[in-house]
Tab-separated table of C-alpha atoms in Angstrom:
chain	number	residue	atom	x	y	z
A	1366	UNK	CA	-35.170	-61.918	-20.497
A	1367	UNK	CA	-37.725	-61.649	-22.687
A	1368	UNK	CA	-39.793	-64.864	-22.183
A	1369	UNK	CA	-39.125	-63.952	-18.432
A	1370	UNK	CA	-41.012	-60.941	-19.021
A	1371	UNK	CA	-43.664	-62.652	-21.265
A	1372	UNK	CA	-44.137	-65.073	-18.899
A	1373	UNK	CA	-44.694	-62.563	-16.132
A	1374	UNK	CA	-47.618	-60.610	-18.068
A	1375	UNK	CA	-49.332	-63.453	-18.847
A	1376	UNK	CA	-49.247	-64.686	-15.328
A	1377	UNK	CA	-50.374	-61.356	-13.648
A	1378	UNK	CA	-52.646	-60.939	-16.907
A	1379	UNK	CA	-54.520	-64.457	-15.911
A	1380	UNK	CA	-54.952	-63.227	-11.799
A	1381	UNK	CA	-55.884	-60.282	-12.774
A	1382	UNK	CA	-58.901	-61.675	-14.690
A	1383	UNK	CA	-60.270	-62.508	-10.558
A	1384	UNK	CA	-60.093	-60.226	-7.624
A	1385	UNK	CA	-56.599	-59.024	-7.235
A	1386	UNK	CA	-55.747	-59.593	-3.337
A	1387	UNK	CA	-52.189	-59.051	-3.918
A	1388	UNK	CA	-50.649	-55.605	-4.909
A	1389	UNK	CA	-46.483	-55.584	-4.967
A	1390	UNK	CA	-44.846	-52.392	-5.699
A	1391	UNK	CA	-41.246	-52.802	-6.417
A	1392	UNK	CA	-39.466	-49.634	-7.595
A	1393	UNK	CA	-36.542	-46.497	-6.990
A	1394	UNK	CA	-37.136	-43.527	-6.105
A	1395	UNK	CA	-34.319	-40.272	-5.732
A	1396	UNK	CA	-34.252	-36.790	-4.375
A	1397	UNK	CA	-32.127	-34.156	-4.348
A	1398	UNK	CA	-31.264	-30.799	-2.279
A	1399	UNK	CA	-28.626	-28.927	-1.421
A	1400	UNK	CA	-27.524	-31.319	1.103
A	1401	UNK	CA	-26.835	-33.676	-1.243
A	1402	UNK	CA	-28.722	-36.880	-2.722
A	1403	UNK	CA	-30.656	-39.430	-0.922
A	1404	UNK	CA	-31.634	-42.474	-3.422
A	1405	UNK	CA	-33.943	-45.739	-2.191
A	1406	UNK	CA	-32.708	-48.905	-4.726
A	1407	UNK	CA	-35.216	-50.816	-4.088
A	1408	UNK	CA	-38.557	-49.395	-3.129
A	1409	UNK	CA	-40.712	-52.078	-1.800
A	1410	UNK	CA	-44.288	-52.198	-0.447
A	1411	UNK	CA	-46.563	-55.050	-0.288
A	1412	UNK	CA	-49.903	-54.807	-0.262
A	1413	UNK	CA	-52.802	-57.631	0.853
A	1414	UNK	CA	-56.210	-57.452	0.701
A	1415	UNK	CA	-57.508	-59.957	3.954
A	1416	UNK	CA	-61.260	-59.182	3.464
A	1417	UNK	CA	-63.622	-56.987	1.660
A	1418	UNK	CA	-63.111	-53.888	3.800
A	1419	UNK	CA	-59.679	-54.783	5.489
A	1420	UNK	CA	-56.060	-54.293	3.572
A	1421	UNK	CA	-53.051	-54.832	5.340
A	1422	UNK	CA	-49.536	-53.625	3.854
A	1423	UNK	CA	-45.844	-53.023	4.854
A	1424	UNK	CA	-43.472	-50.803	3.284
A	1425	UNK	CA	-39.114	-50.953	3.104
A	1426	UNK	CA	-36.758	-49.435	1.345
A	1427	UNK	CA	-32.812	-49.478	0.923
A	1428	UNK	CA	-31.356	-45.803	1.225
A	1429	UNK	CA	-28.410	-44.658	0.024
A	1430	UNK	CA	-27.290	-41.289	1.460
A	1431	UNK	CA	-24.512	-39.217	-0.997
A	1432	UNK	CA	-24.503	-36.072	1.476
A	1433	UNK	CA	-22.424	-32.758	-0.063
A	1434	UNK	CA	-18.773	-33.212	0.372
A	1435	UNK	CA	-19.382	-36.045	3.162
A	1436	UNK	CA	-18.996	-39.907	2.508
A	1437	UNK	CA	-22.037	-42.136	0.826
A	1438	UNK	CA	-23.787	-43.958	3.383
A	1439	UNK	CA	-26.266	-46.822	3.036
A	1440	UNK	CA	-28.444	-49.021	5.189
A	1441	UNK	CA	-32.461	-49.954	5.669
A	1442	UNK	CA	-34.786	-47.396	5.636
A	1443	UNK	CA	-37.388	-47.355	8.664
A	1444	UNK	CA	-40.197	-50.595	8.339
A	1445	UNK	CA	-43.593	-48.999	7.842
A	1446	UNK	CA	-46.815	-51.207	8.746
A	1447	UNK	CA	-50.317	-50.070	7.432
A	1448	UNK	CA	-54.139	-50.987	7.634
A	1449	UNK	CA	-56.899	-49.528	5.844
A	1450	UNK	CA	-60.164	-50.442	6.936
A	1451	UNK	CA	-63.231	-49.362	4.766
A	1452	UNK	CA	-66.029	-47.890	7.105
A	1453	UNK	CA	-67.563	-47.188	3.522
A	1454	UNK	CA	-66.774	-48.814	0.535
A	1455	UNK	CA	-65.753	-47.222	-2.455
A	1456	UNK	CA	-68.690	-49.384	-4.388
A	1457	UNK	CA	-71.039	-46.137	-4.478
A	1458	UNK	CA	-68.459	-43.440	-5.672
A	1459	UNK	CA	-67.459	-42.187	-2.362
A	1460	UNK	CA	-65.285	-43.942	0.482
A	1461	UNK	CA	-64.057	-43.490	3.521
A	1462	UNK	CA	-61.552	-44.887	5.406
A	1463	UNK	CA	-59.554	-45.302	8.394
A	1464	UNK	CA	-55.739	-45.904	7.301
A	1465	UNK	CA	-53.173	-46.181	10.363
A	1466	UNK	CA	-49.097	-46.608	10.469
A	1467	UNK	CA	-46.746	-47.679	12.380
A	1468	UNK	CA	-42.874	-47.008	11.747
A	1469	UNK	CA	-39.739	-48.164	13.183
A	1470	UNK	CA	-35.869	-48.197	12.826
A	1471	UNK	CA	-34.963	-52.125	11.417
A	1472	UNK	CA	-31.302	-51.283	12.872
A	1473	UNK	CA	-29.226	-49.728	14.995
A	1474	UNK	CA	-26.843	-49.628	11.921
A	1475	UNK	CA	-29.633	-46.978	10.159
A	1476	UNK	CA	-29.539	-44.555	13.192
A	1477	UNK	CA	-25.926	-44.247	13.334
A	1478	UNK	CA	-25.479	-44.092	9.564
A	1479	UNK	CA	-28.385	-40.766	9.199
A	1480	UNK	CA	-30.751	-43.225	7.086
A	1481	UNK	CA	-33.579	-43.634	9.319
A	1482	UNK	CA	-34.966	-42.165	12.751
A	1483	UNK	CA	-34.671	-43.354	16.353
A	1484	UNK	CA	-38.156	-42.214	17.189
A	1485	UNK	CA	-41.142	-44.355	16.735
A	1486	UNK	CA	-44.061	-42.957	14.603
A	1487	UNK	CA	-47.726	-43.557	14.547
A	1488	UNK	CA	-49.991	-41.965	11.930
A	1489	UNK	CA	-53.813	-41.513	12.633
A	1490	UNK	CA	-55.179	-41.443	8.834
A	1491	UNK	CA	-57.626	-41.417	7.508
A	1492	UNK	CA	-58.639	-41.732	3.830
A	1493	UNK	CA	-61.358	-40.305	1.659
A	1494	UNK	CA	-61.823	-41.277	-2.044
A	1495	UNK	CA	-64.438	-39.733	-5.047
A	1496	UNK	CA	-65.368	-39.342	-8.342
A	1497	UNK	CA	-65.918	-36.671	-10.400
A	1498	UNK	CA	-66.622	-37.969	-13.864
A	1499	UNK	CA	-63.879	-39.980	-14.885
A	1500	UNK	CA	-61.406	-38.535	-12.463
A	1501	UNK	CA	-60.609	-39.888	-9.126
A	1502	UNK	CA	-59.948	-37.627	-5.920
A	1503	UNK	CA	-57.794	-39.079	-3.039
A	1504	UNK	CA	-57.160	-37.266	-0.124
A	1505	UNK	CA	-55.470	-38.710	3.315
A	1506	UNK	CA	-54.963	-36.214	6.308
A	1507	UNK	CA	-54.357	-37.691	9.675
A	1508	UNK	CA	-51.956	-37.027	13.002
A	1509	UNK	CA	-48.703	-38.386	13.262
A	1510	UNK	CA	-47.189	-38.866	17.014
A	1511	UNK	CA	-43.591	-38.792	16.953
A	1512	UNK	CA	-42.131	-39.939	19.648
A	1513	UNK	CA	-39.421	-37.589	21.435
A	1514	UNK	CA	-40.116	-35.045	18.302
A	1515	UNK	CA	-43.005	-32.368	17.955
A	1516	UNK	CA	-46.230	-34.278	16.539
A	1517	UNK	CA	-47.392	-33.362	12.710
A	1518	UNK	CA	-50.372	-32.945	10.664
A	1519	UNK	CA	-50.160	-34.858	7.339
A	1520	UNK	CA	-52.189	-34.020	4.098
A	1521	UNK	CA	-52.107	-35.325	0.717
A	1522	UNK	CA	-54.142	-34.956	-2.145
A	1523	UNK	CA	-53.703	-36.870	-5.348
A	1524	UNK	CA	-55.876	-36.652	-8.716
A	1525	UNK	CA	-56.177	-39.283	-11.195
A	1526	UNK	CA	-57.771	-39.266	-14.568
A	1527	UNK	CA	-57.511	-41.428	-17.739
A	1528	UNK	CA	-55.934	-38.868	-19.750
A	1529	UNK	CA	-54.831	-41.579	-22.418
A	1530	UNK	CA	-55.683	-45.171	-23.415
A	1531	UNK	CA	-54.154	-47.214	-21.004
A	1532	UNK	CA	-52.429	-43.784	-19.414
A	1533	UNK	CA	-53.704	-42.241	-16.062
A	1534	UNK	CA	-52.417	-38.849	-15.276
A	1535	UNK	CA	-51.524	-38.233	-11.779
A	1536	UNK	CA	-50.920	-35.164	-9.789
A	1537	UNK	CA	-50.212	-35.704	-6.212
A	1538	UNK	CA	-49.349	-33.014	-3.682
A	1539	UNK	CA	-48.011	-33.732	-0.124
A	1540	UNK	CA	-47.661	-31.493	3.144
A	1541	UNK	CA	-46.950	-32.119	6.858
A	1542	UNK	CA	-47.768	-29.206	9.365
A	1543	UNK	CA	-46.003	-29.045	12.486
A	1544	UNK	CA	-44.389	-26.569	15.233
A	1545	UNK	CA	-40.939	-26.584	13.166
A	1546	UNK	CA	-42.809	-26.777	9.812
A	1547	UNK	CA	-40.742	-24.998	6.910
A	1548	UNK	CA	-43.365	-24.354	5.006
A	1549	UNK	CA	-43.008	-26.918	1.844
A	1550	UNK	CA	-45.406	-28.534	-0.021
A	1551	UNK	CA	-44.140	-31.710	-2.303
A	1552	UNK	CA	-45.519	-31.490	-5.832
A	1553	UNK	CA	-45.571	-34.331	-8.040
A	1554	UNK	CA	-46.835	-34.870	-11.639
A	1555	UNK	CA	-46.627	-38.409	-13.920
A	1556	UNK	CA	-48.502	-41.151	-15.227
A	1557	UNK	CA	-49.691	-44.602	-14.344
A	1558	UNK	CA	-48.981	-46.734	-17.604
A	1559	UNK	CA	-50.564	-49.961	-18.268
A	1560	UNK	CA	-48.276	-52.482	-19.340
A	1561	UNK	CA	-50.590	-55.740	-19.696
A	1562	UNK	CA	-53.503	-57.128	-17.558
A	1563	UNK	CA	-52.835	-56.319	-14.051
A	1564	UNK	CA	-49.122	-54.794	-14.579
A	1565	UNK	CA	-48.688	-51.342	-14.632
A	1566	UNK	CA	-45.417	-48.658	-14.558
A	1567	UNK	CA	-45.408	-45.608	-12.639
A	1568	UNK	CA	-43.201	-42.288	-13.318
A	1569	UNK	CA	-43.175	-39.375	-10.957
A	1570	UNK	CA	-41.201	-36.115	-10.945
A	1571	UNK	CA	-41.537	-32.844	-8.950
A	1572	UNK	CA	-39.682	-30.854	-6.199
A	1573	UNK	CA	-41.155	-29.214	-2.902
A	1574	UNK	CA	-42.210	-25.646	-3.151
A	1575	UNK	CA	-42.195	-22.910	-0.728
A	1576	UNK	CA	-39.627	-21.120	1.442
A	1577	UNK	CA	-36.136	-21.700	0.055
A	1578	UNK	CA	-34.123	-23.949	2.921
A	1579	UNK	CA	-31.005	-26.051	3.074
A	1580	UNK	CA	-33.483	-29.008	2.844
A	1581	UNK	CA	-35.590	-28.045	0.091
A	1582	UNK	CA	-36.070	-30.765	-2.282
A	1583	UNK	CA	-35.399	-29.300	-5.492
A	1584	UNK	CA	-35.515	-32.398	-7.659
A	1585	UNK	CA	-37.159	-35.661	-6.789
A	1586	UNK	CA	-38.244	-39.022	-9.400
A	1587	UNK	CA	-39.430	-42.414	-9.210
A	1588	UNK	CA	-40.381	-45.047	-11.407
A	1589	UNK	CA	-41.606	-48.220	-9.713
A	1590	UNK	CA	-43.525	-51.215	-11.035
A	1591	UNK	CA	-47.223	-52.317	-10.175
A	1592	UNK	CA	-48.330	-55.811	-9.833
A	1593	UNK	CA	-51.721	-57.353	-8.705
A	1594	UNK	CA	-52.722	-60.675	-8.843
């Protein structure tokens, strides 16, 4: 295992020396309310970059449900596919871009199971990133069109600063407005850690926060690996 593991470090080490065009991010990620737990083993999304301005990506996970007093169910989660075009570049400090989704059931098994939706989504984003100093300001906010379901305003913001050799501190918030909105805000806190050249480890923790509801998410974590090459 361990020359497995020294052989992948050195290999994403090398790529990374270039352009990195690939970005894999392999991980799990759990939350908890009082409805019970709902855990994704793995956490996949796959990230390409086809030209200077244009990244394509697709995102998958496998869910396992553990509802309150109810049987554990499992299946795919809903396929997510993503663009992000650059209208301008992040070269000068500030960017802007346009970043839309598309999301779908992969089975009929996942709708009859609770893991994933019926209803097609599509997300108008949008994405703005800047600098101040050393720290780095993301914010997304688009429209998401659900289909049979009231559409939804998304926002996130997420700050990132070196707060460590080889450690960037994250805080990342999350929010989605809507006609049956609840009123919750996810809040997220943890660190990007570098583990060689181009391979990186992320931890996250938080909960949601606002009006207490039977779907509050009181507890949620991930840790997920980061590879580009």
């Amino acid at each position: 295992m361990r020359l497995i593991a020294a052989a992948l470090l050195a290999c994403a080490g090398a790529a990374a020396a270039q352009d990195a065009r690939w970005e894999v991010i392999a991980g799990s990620e759990a939350e908890h309310s009082s409805e019970g737990w709902r855990i994704a083993v793995p956490k996949t999304e796959l990230k390409y970059q086809w030209s200077p301005r244009l990244e394509l990506g697709v995102e998958v996970s496998w869910i396992e449900a553990r509802p309150t007093g109810a049987p554990t169910s499992s299946a795919l989660s809903a396929g997510t596919l993503a663009a992000k075009y650059q209208l301008l570049p992040e070269d000068a400090g500030f960017g802007f871009a346009l970043a839309p989704e598309f999301a779908r059931r992969l089975s009929r098994a996942s709708v009859r199971r609770g893991i994933a939706s019926e209803n097609q989504e599509y997300l108008l984003g949008t994405e703005t990133v800047f600098a101040i100093g050393r720290t780095e300001v993301e914010i997304k906010a688009g429209r998401n069109f659900v289909e049979r379901q009231p559409d939804e305003w998304t926002f996130e913001l997420k700050v990132t600063d070196p707060c460590m050799s080889r450690v960037d501190c994250i805080v990342n918030a999350e929010r989605k407005l809507a006609s049956n909105d609840e009123g919750q805000t996810l809040l997220r806190l943890g660190v990007d850690v570098e583990l060689g050249r181009g391979v990186y480890l992320r931890l996250l923790g938080g909960r949601e926060i606002g009006p207490r509801t039977p779907g509050q998410v009181d507890r949620t974590f991930e840790a997920a690996l980061k590879l580009f090459f």
